[in-house]
């Protein structure tokens, strides 16, 4: 079996190609993964906003120059899709950040532990979408362009 002689990095690469875009034959998988990430992010950031965890980043000029409201669906899209890909910046990623409501979590007046967990989830999901979004877009573009197939990888 020729598969036994492949190096570990090559096997990892083949694993990603198989499950992300089906070696170029199933690019809809990447779209599906992005949709699931977006949908989960939408729900998580909506709940985080309801718990008053999504605060405006006032240091950004674009945020202070206009009255903006938090839109979880657009925020999740802005995290997943880099602004250079679409040529449009929604300014959601730069205007809002998951922020813990209490500056001293150990105090007696600290926010409930469930809020702390929700803040951690929002913070983790923020970085997960920022990391995985561009990777999925690159794999999707390569699969749609025909740069990935079973014979060339």
PDB file of C-alpha atoms in Angstrom:
ATOM      1  CA  UNK A   1       0.000   0.000   0.000  1.00  0.00           C
ATOM      2  CA  UNK A   2       1.619   3.262  -1.148  1.00  0.00           C
ATOM      3  CA  UNK A   3      -0.177   5.229   1.597  1.00  0.00           C
ATOM      4  CA  UNK A   4       2.064   3.702   4.278  1.00  0.00           C
ATOM      5  CA  UNK A   5       5.144   5.416   2.860  1.00  0.00           C
ATOM      6  CA  UNK A   6       3.786   8.974   2.971  1.00  0.00           C
ATOM      7  CA  UNK A   7       5.245  11.379   5.491  1.00  0.00           C
ATOM      8  CA  UNK A   8       3.167  12.811   8.314  1.00  0.00           C
ATOM      9  CA  UNK A   9       2.928  16.349   6.844  1.00  0.00           C
ATOM     10  CA  UNK A  10       1.735  14.872   3.547  1.00  0.00           C
ATOM     11  CA  UNK A  11      -0.917  12.812   5.321  1.00  0.00           C
ATOM     12  CA  UNK A  12      -2.124  15.896   7.220  1.00  0.00           C
ATOM     13  CA  UNK A  13      -2.325  17.843   3.949  1.00  0.00           C
ATOM     14  CA  UNK A  14      -4.298  15.025   2.326  1.00  0.00           C
ATOM     15  CA  UNK A  15      -6.646  14.916   5.332  1.00  0.00           C
ATOM     16  CA  UNK A  16      -7.409  18.637   4.985  1.00  0.00           C
ATOM     17  CA  UNK A  17      -7.932  18.361   1.247  1.00  0.00           C
ATOM     18  CA  UNK A  18     -10.232  15.381   1.619  1.00  0.00           C
ATOM     19  CA  UNK A  19     -12.451  16.785   4.352  1.00  0.00           C
ATOM     20  CA  UNK A  20     -12.449  20.484   3.447  1.00  0.00           C
ATOM     21  CA  UNK A  21     -13.024  20.372  -0.314  1.00  0.00           C
ATOM     22  CA  UNK A  22     -13.073  16.701  -1.293  1.00  0.00           C
ATOM     23  CA  UNK A  23      -9.772  17.049  -3.211  1.00  0.00           C
ATOM     24  CA  UNK A  24     -11.358  19.785  -5.318  1.00  0.00           C
ATOM     25  CA  UNK A  25     -14.374  17.748  -6.342  1.00  0.00           C
ATOM     26  CA  UNK A  26     -16.621  18.975  -3.522  1.00  0.00           C
ATOM     27  CA  UNK A  27     -15.989  22.700  -2.954  1.00  0.00           C
ATOM     28  CA  UNK A  28     -19.468  23.008  -1.455  1.00  0.00           C
ATOM     29  CA  UNK A  29     -18.023  21.421   1.696  1.00  0.00           C
ATOM     30  CA  UNK A  30     -16.012  24.585   2.399  1.00  0.00           C
ATOM     31  CA  UNK A  31     -19.139  26.679   1.847  1.00  0.00           C
ATOM     32  CA  UNK A  32     -21.028  24.414   4.243  1.00  0.00           C
ATOM     33  CA  UNK A  33     -18.334  24.723   6.909  1.00  0.00           C
ATOM     34  CA  UNK A  34     -18.352  28.507   6.516  1.00  0.00           C
ATOM     35  CA  UNK A  35     -22.144  28.562   6.803  1.00  0.00           C
ATOM     36  CA  UNK A  36     -22.041  26.503  10.011  1.00  0.00           C
ATOM     37  CA  UNK A  37     -19.319  28.767  11.468  1.00  0.00           C
ATOM     38  CA  UNK A  38     -21.355  31.836  10.510  1.00  0.00           C
ATOM     39  CA  UNK A  39     -24.571  30.436  11.965  1.00  0.00           C
ATOM     40  CA  UNK A  40     -22.955  29.444  15.261  1.00  0.00           C
ATOM     41  CA  UNK A  41     -21.181  32.810  15.426  1.00  0.00           C
ATOM     42  CA  UNK A  42     -24.443  34.616  14.733  1.00  0.00           C
ATOM     43  CA  UNK A  43     -26.142  32.856  17.642  1.00  0.00           C
ATOM     44  CA  UNK A  44     -23.220  33.227  20.014  1.00  0.00           C
ATOM     45  CA  UNK A  45     -22.669  36.916  19.305  1.00  0.00           C
ATOM     46  CA  UNK A  46     -26.402  37.612  19.512  1.00  0.00           C
ATOM     47  CA  UNK A  47     -26.514  36.019  22.972  1.00  0.00           C
ATOM     48  CA  UNK A  48     -23.307  37.865  23.895  1.00  0.00           C
ATOM     49  CA  UNK A  49     -24.857  41.156  22.826  1.00  0.00           C
ATOM     50  CA  UNK A  50     -27.972  40.385  24.865  1.00  0.00           C
ATOM     51  CA  UNK A  51     -25.689  39.881  27.886  1.00  0.00           C
ATOM     52  CA  UNK A  52     -24.081  43.273  27.144  1.00  0.00           C
ATOM     53  CA  UNK A  53     -20.709  41.771  26.223  1.00  0.00           C
ATOM     54  CA  UNK A  54     -20.305  43.315  22.771  1.00  0.00           C
ATOM     55  CA  UNK A  55     -18.951  46.813  23.361  1.00  0.00           C
ATOM     56  CA  UNK A  56     -18.020  49.444  20.777  1.00  0.00           C
ATOM     57  CA  UNK A  57     -14.312  50.020  20.297  1.00  0.00           C
ATOM     58  CA  UNK A  58     -14.331  53.786  20.654  1.00  0.00           C
ATOM     59  CA  UNK A  59     -10.712  54.212  19.579  1.00  0.00           C
ATOM     60  CA  UNK A  60     -11.618  53.579  15.939  1.00  0.00           C
ATOM     61  CA  UNK A  61     -12.439  56.764  14.005  1.00  0.00           C
ATOM     62  CA  UNK A  62     -15.000  55.019  11.805  1.00  0.00           C
ATOM     63  CA  UNK A  63     -16.867  53.868  14.911  1.00  0.00           C
ATOM     64  CA  UNK A  64     -17.068  57.271  16.548  1.00  0.00           C
ATOM     65  CA  UNK A  65     -17.951  59.127  13.360  1.00  0.00           C
ATOM     66  CA  UNK A  66     -21.379  57.521  12.992  1.00  0.00           C
ATOM     67  CA  UNK A  67     -24.013  55.992  15.179  1.00  0.00           C
ATOM     68  CA  UNK A  68     -23.752  52.235  14.802  1.00  0.00           C
ATOM     69  CA  UNK A  69     -25.626  49.343  16.268  1.00  0.00           C
ATOM     70  CA  UNK A  70     -24.326  45.848  16.717  1.00  0.00           C
ATOM     71  CA  UNK A  71     -25.508  43.446  14.013  1.00  0.00           C
ATOM     72  CA  UNK A  72     -24.482  39.884  14.910  1.00  0.00           C
ATOM     73  CA  UNK A  73     -25.117  38.450  11.432  1.00  0.00           C
ATOM     74  CA  UNK A  74     -22.874  41.039   9.790  1.00  0.00           C
ATOM     75  CA  UNK A  75     -20.292  40.828  12.565  1.00  0.00           C
ATOM     76  CA  UNK A  76     -19.901  37.098  11.984  1.00  0.00           C
ATOM     77  CA  UNK A  77     -19.574  37.635   8.211  1.00  0.00           C
ATOM     78  CA  UNK A  78     -16.966  40.347   8.787  1.00  0.00           C
ATOM     79  CA  UNK A  79     -14.944  37.967  10.957  1.00  0.00           C
ATOM     80  CA  UNK A  80     -15.132  35.063   8.505  1.00  0.00           C
ATOM     81  CA  UNK A  81     -14.459  36.904   5.255  1.00  0.00           C
ATOM     82  CA  UNK A  82     -11.378  39.134   5.123  1.00  0.00           C
ATOM     83  CA  UNK A  83     -12.186  42.602   3.803  1.00  0.00           C
ATOM     84  CA  UNK A  84      -9.680  42.234   0.945  1.00  0.00           C
ATOM     85  CA  UNK A  85     -11.600  39.298  -0.537  1.00  0.00           C
ATOM     86  CA  UNK A  86     -14.834  41.159  -1.132  1.00  0.00           C
ATOM     87  CA  UNK A  87     -13.293  44.608  -1.405  1.00  0.00           C
ATOM     88  CA  UNK A  88     -15.758  45.830   1.194  1.00  0.00           C
ATOM     89  CA  UNK A  89     -15.125  46.472   4.868  1.00  0.00           C
ATOM     90  CA  UNK A  90     -18.252  46.355   7.009  1.00  0.00           C
ATOM     91  CA  UNK A  91     -16.315  47.875   9.957  1.00  0.00           C
ATOM     92  CA  UNK A  92     -17.999  45.482  12.347  1.00  0.00           C
ATOM     93  CA  UNK A  93     -14.811  43.655  13.308  1.00  0.00           C
ATOM     94  CA  UNK A  94     -12.966  46.884  14.064  1.00  0.00           C
ATOM     95  CA  UNK A  95     -15.910  48.540  15.847  1.00  0.00           C
ATOM     96  CA  UNK A  96     -16.978  45.827  18.292  1.00  0.00           C
ATOM     97  CA  UNK A  97     -15.076  43.507  20.592  1.00  0.00           C
ATOM     98  CA  UNK A  98     -16.255  40.960  23.164  1.00  0.00           C
ATOM     99  CA  UNK A  99     -15.568  42.763  26.443  1.00  0.00           C
ATOM    100  CA  UNK A 100     -15.923  41.447  29.965  1.00  0.00           C
ATOM    101  CA  UNK A 101     -18.362  43.714  31.807  1.00  0.00           C
ATOM    102  CA  UNK A 102     -16.491  43.715  35.128  1.00  0.00           C
ATOM    103  CA  UNK A 103     -12.894  44.897  35.302  1.00  0.00           C
ATOM    104  CA  UNK A 104     -12.292  42.970  38.543  1.00  0.00           C
ATOM    105  CA  UNK A 105     -13.630  39.411  38.126  1.00  0.00           C
ATOM    106  CA  UNK A 106     -12.586  38.379  41.661  1.00  0.00           C
ATOM    107  CA  UNK A 107     -14.624  41.022  43.465  1.00  0.00           C
ATOM    108  CA  UNK A 108     -17.846  40.310  45.341  1.00  0.00           C
ATOM    109  CA  UNK A 109     -19.745  42.421  42.827  1.00  0.00           C
ATOM    110  CA  UNK A 110     -18.424  40.457  39.899  1.00  0.00           C
ATOM    111  CA  UNK A 111     -20.685  39.252  37.138  1.00  0.00           C
ATOM    112  CA  UNK A 112     -22.060  35.717  37.312  1.00  0.00           C
ATOM    113  CA  UNK A 113     -19.842  32.852  36.259  1.00  0.00           C
ATOM    114  CA  UNK A 114     -22.159  32.048  33.343  1.00  0.00           C
ATOM    115  CA  UNK A 115     -21.475  35.532  31.943  1.00  0.00           C
ATOM    116  CA  UNK A 116     -17.746  34.916  32.280  1.00  0.00           C
ATOM    117  CA  UNK A 117     -18.108  31.634  30.352  1.00  0.00           C
ATOM    118  CA  UNK A 118     -20.172  33.373  27.679  1.00  0.00           C
ATOM    119  CA  UNK A 119     -17.540  36.105  27.363  1.00  0.00           C
ATOM    120  CA  UNK A 120     -14.813  33.467  26.987  1.00  0.00           C
ATOM    121  CA  UNK A 121     -16.865  31.683  24.310  1.00  0.00           C
ATOM    122  CA  UNK A 122     -17.428  34.930  22.395  1.00  0.00           C
ATOM    123  CA  UNK A 123     -13.742  35.785  22.650  1.00  0.00           C
ATOM    124  CA  UNK A 124     -12.693  32.285  21.518  1.00  0.00           C
ATOM    125  CA  UNK A 125     -15.206  32.308  18.643  1.00  0.00           C
ATOM    126  CA  UNK A 126     -13.948  35.711  17.514  1.00  0.00           C
ATOM    127  CA  UNK A 127     -10.436  34.339  17.021  1.00  0.00           C
ATOM    128  CA  UNK A 128     -11.686  31.034  15.585  1.00  0.00           C
ATOM    129  CA  UNK A 129     -13.625  32.802  12.830  1.00  0.00           C
ATOM    130  CA  UNK A 130     -10.742  35.191  12.102  1.00  0.00           C
ATOM    131  CA  UNK A 131      -8.389  32.176  11.784  1.00  0.00           C
ATOM    132  CA  UNK A 132     -10.578  29.672   9.925  1.00  0.00           C
ATOM    133  CA  UNK A 133     -12.396  32.046   7.567  1.00  0.00           C
ATOM    134  CA  UNK A 134      -9.413  32.913   5.353  1.00  0.00           C
ATOM    135  CA  UNK A 135      -8.251  29.280   5.322  1.00  0.00           C
ATOM    136  CA  UNK A 136     -11.648  28.069   4.113  1.00  0.00           C
ATOM    137  CA  UNK A 137     -11.806  30.824   1.491  1.00  0.00           C
ATOM    138  CA  UNK A 138      -8.372  29.907   0.122  1.00  0.00           C
ATOM    139  CA  UNK A 139      -9.317  26.225  -0.090  1.00  0.00           C
ATOM    140  CA  UNK A 140     -12.638  27.128  -1.722  1.00  0.00           C
ATOM    141  CA  UNK A 141     -10.981  29.400  -4.282  1.00  0.00           C
ATOM    142  CA  UNK A 142      -8.323  26.806  -5.090  1.00  0.00           C
ATOM    143  CA  UNK A 143     -10.965  24.092  -5.507  1.00  0.00           C
ATOM    144  CA  UNK A 144     -13.157  26.270  -7.726  1.00  0.00           C
ATOM    145  CA  UNK A 145     -10.158  27.267  -9.857  1.00  0.00           C
ATOM    146  CA  UNK A 146      -9.238  23.624 -10.363  1.00  0.00           C
ATOM    147  CA  UNK A 147      -5.902  23.910  -8.576  1.00  0.00           C
ATOM    148  CA  UNK A 148      -6.704  21.018  -6.263  1.00  0.00           C
ATOM    149  CA  UNK A 149      -7.439  17.537  -7.485  1.00  0.00           C
ATOM    150  CA  UNK A 150      -6.530  14.003  -6.462  1.00  0.00           C
ATOM    151  CA  UNK A 151      -3.893  13.547  -9.158  1.00  0.00           C
ATOM    152  CA  UNK A 152      -1.873  16.729  -8.503  1.00  0.00           C
ATOM    153  CA  UNK A 153      -1.853  16.595  -4.689  1.00  0.00           C
TER     154      UNK A 153
END
